[in-house]
Coordinates of C-alpha atoms in Angstrom, one line a residue:
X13 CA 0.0 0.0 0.0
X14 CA 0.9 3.4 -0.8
X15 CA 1.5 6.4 1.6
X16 CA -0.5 7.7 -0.8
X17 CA -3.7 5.7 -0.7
X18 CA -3.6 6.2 3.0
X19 CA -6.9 8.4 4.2
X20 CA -5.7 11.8 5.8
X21 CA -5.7 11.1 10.0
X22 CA -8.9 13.0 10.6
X23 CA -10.8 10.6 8.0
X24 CA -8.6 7.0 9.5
X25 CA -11.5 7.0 12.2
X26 CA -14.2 7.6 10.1
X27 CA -12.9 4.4 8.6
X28 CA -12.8 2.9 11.6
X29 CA -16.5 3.5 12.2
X30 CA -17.5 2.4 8.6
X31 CA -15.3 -1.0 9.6
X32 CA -17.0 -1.4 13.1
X33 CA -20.2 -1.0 11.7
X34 CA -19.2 -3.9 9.3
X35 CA -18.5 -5.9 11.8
X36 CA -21.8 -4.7 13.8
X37 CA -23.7 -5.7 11.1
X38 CA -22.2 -9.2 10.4
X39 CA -22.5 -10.2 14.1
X40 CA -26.2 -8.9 14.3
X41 CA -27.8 -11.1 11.1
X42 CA -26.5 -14.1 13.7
X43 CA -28.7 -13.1 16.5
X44 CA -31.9 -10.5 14.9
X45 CA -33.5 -13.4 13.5
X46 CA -34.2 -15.2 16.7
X47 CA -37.5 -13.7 18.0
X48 CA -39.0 -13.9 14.6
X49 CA -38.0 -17.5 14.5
X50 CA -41.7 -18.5 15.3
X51 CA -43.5 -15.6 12.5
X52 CA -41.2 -17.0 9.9
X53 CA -41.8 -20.8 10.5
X54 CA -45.7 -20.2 11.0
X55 CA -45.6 -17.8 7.3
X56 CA -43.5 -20.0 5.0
X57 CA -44.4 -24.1 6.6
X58 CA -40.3 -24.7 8.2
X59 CA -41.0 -27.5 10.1
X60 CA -39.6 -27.6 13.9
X61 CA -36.6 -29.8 12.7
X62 CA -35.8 -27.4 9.7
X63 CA -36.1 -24.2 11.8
X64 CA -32.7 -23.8 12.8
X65 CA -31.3 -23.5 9.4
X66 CA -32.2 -20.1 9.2
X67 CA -30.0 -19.2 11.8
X68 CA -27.6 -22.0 10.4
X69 CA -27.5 -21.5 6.7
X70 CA -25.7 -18.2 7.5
X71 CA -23.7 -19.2 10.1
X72 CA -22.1 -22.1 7.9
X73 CA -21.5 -20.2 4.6
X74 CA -20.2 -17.8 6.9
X75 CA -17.6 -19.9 8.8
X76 CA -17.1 -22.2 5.6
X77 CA -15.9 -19.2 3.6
X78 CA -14.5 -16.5 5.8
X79 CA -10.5 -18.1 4.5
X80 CA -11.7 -17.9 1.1
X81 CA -12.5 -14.1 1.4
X82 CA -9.5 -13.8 3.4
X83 CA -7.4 -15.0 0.3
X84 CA -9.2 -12.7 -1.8
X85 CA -8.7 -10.4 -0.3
X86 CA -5.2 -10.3 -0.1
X87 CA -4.9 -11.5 -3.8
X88 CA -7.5 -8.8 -5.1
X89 CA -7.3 -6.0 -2.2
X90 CA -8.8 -5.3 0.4
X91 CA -11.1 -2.7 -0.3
X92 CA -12.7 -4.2 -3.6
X93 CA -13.4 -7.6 -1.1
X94 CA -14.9 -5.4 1.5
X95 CA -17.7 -3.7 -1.2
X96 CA -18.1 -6.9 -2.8
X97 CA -19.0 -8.3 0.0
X98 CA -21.7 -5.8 0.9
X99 CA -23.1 -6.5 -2.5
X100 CA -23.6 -9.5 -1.8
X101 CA -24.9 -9.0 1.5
X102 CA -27.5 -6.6 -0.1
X103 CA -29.0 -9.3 -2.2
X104 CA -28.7 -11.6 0.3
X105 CA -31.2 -9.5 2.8
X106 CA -33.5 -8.9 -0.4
X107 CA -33.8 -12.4 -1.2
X108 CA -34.6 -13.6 2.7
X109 CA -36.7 -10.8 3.4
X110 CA -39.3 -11.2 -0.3
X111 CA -39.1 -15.0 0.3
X112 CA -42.6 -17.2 0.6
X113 CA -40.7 -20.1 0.4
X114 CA -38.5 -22.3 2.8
X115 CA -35.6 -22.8 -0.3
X116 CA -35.8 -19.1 -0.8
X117 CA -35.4 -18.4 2.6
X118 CA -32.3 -20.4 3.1
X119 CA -31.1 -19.5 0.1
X120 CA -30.9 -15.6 1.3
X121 CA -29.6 -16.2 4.0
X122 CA -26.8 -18.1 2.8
X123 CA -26.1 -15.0 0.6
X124 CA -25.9 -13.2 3.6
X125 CA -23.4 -15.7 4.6
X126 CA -21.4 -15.1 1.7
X127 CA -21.2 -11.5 1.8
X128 CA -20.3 -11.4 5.2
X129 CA -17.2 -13.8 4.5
X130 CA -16.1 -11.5 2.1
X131 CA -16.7 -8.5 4.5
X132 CA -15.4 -9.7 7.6
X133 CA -11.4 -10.7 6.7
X134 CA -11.3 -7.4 4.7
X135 CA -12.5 -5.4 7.4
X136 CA -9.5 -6.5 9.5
X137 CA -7.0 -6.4 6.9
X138 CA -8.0 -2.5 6.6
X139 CA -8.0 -2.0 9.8
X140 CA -4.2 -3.1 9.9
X141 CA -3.2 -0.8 7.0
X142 CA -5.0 2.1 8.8
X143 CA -3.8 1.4 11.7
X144 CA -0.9 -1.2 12.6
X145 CA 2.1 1.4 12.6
X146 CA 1.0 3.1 15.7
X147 CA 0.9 0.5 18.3
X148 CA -1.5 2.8 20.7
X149 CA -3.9 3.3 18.3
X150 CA -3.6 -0.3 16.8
X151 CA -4.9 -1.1 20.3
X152 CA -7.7 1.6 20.3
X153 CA -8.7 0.7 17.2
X154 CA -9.1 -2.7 17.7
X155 CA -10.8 -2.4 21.3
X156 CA -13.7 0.1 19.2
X157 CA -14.3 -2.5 16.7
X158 CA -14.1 -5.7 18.9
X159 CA -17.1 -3.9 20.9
X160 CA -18.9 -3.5 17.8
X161 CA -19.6 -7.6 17.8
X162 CA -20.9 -8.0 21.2
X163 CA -23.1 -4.5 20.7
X164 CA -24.7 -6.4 17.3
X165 CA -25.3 -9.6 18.7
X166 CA -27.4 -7.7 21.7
X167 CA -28.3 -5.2 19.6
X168 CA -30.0 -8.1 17.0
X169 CA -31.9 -9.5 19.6
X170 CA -33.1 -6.0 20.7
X171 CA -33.8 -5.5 17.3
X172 CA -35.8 -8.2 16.4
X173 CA -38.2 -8.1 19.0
X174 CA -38.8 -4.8 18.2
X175 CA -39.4 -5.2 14.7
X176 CA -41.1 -8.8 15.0
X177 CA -43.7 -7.0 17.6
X178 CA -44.0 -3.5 16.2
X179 CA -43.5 -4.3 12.1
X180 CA -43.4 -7.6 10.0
X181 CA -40.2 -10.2 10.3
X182 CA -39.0 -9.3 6.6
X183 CA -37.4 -6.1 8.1
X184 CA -35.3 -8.1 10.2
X185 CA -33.5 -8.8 7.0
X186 CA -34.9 -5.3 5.1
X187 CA -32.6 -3.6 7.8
X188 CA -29.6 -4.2 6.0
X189 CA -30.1 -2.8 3.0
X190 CA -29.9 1.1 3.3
X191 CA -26.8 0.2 5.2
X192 CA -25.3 -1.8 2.8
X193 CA -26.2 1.7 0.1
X194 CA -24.3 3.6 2.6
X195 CA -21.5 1.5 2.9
X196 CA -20.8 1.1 -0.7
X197 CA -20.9 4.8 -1.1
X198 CA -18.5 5.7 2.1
X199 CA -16.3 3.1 1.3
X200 CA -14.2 4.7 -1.4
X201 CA -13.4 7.5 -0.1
X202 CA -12.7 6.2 3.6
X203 CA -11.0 3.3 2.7
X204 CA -7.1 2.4 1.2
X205 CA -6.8 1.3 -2.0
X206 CA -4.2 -1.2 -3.1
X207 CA -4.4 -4.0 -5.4
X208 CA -3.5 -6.6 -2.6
X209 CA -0.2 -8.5 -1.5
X210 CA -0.4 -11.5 -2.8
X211 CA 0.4 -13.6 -5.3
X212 CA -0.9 -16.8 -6.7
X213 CA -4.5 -18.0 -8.1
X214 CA -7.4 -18.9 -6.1
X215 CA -7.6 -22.6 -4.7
X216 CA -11.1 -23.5 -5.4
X217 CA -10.5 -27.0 -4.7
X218 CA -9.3 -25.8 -1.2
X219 CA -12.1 -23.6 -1.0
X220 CA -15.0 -26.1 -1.9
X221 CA -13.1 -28.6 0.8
X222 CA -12.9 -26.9 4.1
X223 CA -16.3 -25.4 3.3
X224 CA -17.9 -28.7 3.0
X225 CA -15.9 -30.2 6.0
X226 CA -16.8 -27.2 8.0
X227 CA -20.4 -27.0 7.0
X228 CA -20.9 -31.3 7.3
X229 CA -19.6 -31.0 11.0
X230 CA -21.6 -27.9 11.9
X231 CA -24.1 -30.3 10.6
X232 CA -23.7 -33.2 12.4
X233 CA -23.7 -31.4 15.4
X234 CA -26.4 -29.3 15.4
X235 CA -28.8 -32.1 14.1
X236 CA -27.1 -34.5 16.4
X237 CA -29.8 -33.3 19.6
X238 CA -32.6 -34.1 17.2
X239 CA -31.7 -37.7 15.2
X240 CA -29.6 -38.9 18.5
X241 CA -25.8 -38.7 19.3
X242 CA -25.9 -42.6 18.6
X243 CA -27.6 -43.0 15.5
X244 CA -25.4 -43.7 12.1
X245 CA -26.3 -40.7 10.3
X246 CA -25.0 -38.1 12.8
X247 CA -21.4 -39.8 13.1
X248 CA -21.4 -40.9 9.5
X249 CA -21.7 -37.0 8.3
X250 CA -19.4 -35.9 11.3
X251 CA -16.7 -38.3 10.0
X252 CA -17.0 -37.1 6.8
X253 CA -17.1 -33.3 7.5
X254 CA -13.4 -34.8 9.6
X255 CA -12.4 -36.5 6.2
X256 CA -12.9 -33.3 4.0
X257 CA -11.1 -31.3 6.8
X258 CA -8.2 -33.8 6.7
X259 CA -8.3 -33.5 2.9
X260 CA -8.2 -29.7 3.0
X261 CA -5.1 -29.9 4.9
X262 CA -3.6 -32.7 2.6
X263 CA -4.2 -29.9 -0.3
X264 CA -3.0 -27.3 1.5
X265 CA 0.3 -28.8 2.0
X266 CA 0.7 -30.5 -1.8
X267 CA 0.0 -27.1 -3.9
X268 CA 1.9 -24.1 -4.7
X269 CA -0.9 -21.4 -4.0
X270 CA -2.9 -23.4 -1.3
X271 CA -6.0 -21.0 0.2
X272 CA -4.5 -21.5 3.7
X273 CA -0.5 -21.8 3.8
X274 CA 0.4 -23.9 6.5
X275 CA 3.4 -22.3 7.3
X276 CA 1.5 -19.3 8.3
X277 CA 0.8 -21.3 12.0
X278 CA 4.9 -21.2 12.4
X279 CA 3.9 -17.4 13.3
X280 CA 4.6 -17.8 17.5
X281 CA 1.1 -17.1 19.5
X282 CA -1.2 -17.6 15.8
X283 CA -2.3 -21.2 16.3
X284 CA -2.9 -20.6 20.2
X285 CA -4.5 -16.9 20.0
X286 CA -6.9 -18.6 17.2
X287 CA -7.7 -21.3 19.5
X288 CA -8.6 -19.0 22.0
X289 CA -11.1 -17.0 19.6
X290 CA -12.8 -20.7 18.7
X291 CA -13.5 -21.0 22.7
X292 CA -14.1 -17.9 23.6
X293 CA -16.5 -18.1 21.2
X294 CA -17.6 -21.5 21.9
X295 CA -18.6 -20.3 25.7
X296 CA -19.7 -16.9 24.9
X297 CA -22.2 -17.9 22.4
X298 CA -24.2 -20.4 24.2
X299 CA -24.3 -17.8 27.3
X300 CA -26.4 -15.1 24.8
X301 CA -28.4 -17.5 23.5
X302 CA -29.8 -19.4 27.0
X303 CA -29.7 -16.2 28.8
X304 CA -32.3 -15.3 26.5
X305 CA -34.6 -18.2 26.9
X306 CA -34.7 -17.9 30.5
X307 CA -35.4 -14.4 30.4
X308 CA -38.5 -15.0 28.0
X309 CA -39.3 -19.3 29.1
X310 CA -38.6 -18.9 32.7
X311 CA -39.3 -15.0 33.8
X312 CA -41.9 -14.7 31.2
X313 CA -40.4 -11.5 29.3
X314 CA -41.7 -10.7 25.9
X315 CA -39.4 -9.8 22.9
X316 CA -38.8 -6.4 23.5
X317 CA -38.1 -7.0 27.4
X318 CA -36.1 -9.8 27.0
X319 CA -33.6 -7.6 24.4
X320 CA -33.7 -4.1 26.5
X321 CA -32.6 -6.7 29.8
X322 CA -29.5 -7.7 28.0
X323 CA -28.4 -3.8 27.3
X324 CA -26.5 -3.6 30.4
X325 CA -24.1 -6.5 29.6
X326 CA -24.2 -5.3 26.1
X327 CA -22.7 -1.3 27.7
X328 CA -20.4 -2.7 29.7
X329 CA -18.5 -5.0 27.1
X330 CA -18.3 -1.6 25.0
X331 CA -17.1 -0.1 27.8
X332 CA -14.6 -2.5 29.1
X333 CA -13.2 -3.2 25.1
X334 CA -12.7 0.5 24.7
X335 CA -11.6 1.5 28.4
X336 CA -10.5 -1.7 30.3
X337 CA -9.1 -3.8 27.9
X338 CA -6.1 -1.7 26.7
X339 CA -5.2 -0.5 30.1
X340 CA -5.6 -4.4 31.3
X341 CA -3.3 -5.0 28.0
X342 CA -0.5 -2.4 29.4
X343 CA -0.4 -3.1 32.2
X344 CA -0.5 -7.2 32.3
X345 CA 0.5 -8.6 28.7
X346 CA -1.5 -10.2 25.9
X347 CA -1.1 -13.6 27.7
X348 CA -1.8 -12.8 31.5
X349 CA -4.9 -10.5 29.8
X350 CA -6.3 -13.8 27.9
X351 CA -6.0 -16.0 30.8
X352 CA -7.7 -13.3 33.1
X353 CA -10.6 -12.6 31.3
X354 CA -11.6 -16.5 30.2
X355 CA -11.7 -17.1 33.8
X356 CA -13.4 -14.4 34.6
X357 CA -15.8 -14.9 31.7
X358 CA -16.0 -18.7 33.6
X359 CA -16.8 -17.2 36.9
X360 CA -20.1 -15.3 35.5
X361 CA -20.8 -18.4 33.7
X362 CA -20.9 -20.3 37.1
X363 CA -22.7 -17.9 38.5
X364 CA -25.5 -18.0 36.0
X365 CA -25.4 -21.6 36.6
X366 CA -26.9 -20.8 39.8
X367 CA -30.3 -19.6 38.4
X368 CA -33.7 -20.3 40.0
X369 CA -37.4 -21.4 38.3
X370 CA -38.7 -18.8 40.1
X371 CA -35.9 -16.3 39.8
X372 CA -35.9 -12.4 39.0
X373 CA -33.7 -10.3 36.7
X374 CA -31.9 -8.3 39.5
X375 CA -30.5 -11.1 41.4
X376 CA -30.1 -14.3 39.3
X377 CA -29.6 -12.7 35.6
X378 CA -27.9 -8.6 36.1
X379 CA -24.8 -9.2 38.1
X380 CA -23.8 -12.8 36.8
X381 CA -24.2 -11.3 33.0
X382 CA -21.4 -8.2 34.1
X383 CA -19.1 -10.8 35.3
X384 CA -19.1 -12.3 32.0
X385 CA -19.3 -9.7 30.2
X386 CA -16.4 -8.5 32.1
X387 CA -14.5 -11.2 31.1
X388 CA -15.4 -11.4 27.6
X389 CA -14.2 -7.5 26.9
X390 CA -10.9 -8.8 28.8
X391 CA -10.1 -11.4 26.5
X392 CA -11.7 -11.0 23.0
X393 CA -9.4 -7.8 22.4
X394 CA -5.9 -8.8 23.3
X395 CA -6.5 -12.4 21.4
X396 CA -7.4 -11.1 18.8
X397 CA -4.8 -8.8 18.5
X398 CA -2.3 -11.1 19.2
X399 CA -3.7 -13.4 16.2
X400 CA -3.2 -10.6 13.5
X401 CA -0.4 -9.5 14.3
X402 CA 1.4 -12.5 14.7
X403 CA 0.9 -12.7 10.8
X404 CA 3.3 -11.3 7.9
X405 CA 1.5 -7.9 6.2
X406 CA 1.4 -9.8 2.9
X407 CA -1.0 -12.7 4.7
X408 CA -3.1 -10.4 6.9
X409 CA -6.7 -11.1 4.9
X410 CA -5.7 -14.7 5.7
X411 CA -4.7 -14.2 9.0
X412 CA -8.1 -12.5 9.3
X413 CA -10.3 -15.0 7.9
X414 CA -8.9 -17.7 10.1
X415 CA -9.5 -15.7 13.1
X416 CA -12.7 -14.8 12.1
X417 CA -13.8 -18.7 11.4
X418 CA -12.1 -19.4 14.4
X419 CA -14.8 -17.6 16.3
X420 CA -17.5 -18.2 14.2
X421 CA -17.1 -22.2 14.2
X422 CA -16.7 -21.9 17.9
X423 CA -19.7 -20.0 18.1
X424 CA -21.4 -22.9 16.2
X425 CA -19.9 -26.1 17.9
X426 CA -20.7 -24.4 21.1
X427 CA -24.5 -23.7 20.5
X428 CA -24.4 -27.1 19.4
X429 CA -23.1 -28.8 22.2
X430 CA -24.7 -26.9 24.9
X431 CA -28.2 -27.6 23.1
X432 CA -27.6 -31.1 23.5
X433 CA -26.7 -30.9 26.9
X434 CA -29.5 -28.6 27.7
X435 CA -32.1 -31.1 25.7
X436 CA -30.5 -33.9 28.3
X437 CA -31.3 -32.0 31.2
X438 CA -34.6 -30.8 30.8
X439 CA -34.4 -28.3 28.2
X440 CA -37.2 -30.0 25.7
X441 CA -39.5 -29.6 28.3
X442 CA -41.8 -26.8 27.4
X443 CA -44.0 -25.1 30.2
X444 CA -42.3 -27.4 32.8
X445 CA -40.3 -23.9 34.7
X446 CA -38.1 -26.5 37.4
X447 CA -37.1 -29.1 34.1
X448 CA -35.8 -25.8 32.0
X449 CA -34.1 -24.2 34.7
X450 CA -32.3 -27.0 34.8
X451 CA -31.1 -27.5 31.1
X452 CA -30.1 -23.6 31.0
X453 CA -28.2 -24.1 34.0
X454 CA -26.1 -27.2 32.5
X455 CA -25.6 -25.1 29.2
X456 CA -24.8 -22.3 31.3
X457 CA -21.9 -24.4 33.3
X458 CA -20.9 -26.1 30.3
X459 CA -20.2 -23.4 28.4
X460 CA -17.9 -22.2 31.7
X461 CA -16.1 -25.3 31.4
X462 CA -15.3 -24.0 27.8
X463 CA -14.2 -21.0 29.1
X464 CA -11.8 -22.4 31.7
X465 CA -10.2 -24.6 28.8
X466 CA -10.0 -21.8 27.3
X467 CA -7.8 -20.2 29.8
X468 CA -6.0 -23.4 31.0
X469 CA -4.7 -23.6 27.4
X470 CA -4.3 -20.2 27.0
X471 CA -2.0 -20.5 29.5
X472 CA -0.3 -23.5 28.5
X473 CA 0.1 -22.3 24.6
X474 CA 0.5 -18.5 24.6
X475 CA 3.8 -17.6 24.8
X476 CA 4.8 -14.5 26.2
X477 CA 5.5 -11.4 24.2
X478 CA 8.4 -8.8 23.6
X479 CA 8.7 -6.9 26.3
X480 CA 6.4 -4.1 24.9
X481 CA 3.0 -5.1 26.1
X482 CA 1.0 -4.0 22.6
X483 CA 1.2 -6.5 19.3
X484 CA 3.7 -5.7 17.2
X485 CA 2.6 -3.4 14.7
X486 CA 2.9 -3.5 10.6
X487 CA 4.7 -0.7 10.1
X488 CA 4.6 1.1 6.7
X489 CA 8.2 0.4 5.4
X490 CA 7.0 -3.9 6.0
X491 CA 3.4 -2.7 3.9
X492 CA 5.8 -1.1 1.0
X493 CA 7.9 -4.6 1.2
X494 CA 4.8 -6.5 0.5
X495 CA 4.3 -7.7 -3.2
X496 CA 1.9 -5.4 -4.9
X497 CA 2.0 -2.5 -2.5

């Protein structure tokens, strides 16, 4: 990239706040469809087992194709991948939103997937070129748009129940579009240009073959709760998705231009900061999306109730990502600040563990949801930090797209597993308060077990830094080293 393609400093935040709203956005269409879950199976026939693939369709092509954009993006530049992307995400929402049919319907939303594959590793990669030579702002930047993803997941959930109660569930997906108009039109001017770092074609085969490993395992275990963990289809598709995967990495290591070089994990900290975005994800997931049933099955909150209770915990992870996680960063390390905040994230999780059928808000939900949120603004910012910058400049879109599937196929696998555990304790229960009190708690536990993995092998695998505390920052002289810059 060239000096000269660099925005002026007064406009670099303005690009910041077009990339967090990216980011916003793409974490949101995860969670605003939930409360119109029920309108949209009643409107277009999804039967109770199909349901879920309106929340999964996206999640999958989104996880299955985030290191494809992430290769694009360094190939054909960041900038063109991040518009693209919201292209795609624009007809995506159309599609979902006109659809009166359940193929339609999944077939929007796995455009939305697509689009925010595309948008997601880009997003990063910009933010690196804007700001990875100042290792202060570096940190400042990415606290501002790691709060964006926590603010859309709350915010989608506030969202939709105000939508689904006070409009129609099409604008859940509707929503996106005069954002997407605006986003195409800020985007030039905001962002840096540059043709992208990379060389080489694009590995299709290695594209098509971790998305269909990805997408069969996601599969196999979110369907596992509802065909049985020991029938013959479930392991039978979970052994395959494992094949593809092991295939994937076969090709990755034969060709010349694989999608995902595997010498990029010889970067110190990338393979263990990744693995602590997958469980961080993995445990933070889960704890949104029972703490939400138990506010509306247990308590008895409506939509828009149920989404204005979670704004607290939604405020203070802004607050603690944009205040209390570079200070904590400073002042401890990337490593001790990891470790810190899973197990903090683990204490809340415990402590929503501990909730009642005939609980209240103030005492079993409000203080147990700021200890994890605590926790989650502790550790989401210096891990991922950590896993971009452990990355050359040339390979930063990859470096984002596997930190970004990371997550995101966490965030699946973890929803997954603590379904199933929830199911086994109760959770399938409806109307019985004391039987589903009892599967949210388990889910609520077991996703604070993930969490104190998390920080056990955080602590195990991390190594510690330099002795400056930030990430090292991509300084301009290593960008104007980088083939095609």
């Amino acid at each position: 990239m060239s000096a000269r393609s660099v925005p002026p400093a007064a406009r670099r935040w303005w690009a910041l706040a077009l990339i967090a709203t990216a980011q916003f956005m793409v974490i949101m269409d995860t969670s605003i469809i939930g409360v119109a879950l029920p309108r949209i199976q009643d409107d277009l026939g999804f039967s109770q087992q199909n349901l879920s693939w309106v929340f999964n369709a996206y999640v999958v092509a989104f996880g299955g194709l985030l290191l494809l954009g992430g290769r694009l993006s360094d190939l054909f530049g960041a900038r063109r991948l991040f518009s693209a992307g919201w292209v795609v995400l624009l007809a995506g929402s159309a599609v979902a939103g006109a659809a009166g049919t359940v193929g339609v319907e999944l077939t929007g939303r796995a455009l939305q997937g697509v689009g925010a594959a595309l948008i997601a590793p880009a997003a990063l990669t910009l933010l690196m070129m804007l700001f990875g030579s100042e290792p202060r702002e570096l940190t400042k930047a990415l606290s501002l748009y790691g709060a964006a993803a926590p603010a859309g997941g709350t915010a989608g959930v506030f969202l939709g129940g105000v939508i689904t109660e006070y409009a129609a569930w099409p604008w859940v997906f509707y929503i996106n579009i005069p954002i997407a108009v605006l986003a195409l039109a800020a985007a030039p001017a905001l962002m840096p240009g540059g043709r992208g770092g990379a060389r080489g074609s694009v590995d299709v085969v290695g594209a098509l073959t971790v998305t269909a490993g990805l997408g069969a395992v996601v599969f196999a275990v979110v369907r596992a709760p509802e065909v049985g963990w020991d029938a013959a289809s479930t392991w039978t598709v979970l052994a395959g998705g494992l094949v593809l995967l092991g295939a994937f990495l076969a090709v990755q290591a034969s060709r010349r231009a694989p999608l995902m070089p595997l010498s990029i994990f010889r970067a110190p900290n990338l393979g263990a900061a990744n693995l602590a975005q997958l469980l961080l994800g993995g445990a933070w997931i889960p704890m949104w999306f029972f703490l939400n049933l138990y506010l509306q099955r247990v308590l008895g909150y409506s939509a828009f109730p149920s989404g204005a209770a979670l704004v607290p915990m939604t405020a203070l992870i802004m607050l603690g990502m944009i205040v209390l996680a570079p200070r904590a960063l400073g002042r401890l390390g990337p490593k001790a600040s990891i470790v810190t905040g899973l197990l903090v994230l683990a204490a809340g999780m415990g402590w929503l563990a501990l909730i009642r059928p005939d609980g209240n808000y103030w005492v079993d939900v409000l203080p147990a949801s700021l200890v994890a949120a605590l926790g989650m603004s502790l550790a989401f910012i210096p891990s991922l930090g950590t896993a971009l910058s452990a990355a050359r400049p040339e390979e930063g879109g990859l470096a984002s797209g596997i930190v970004n599937t990371s997550y995101q196929v966490g965030s699946a696998l973890g929803l997954a597993a603590m379904t199933a555990i929830a199911a086994s304790f109760g959770a399938d229960r409806p109307g019985d308060l004391p039987a589903l009190t009892d599967g949210f708690s388990a889910a609520f536990a077991g996703a604070g077990l993930v969490a104190l993995a998390g920080a056990a092998l955080a602590a195990v695998t991390l190594r510690t830094p330099r002795p400056e505390h930030a990430p090292a920052p991509v300084t301009p002289a290593e960008h104007e080293k980088a083939p095609g810059h």
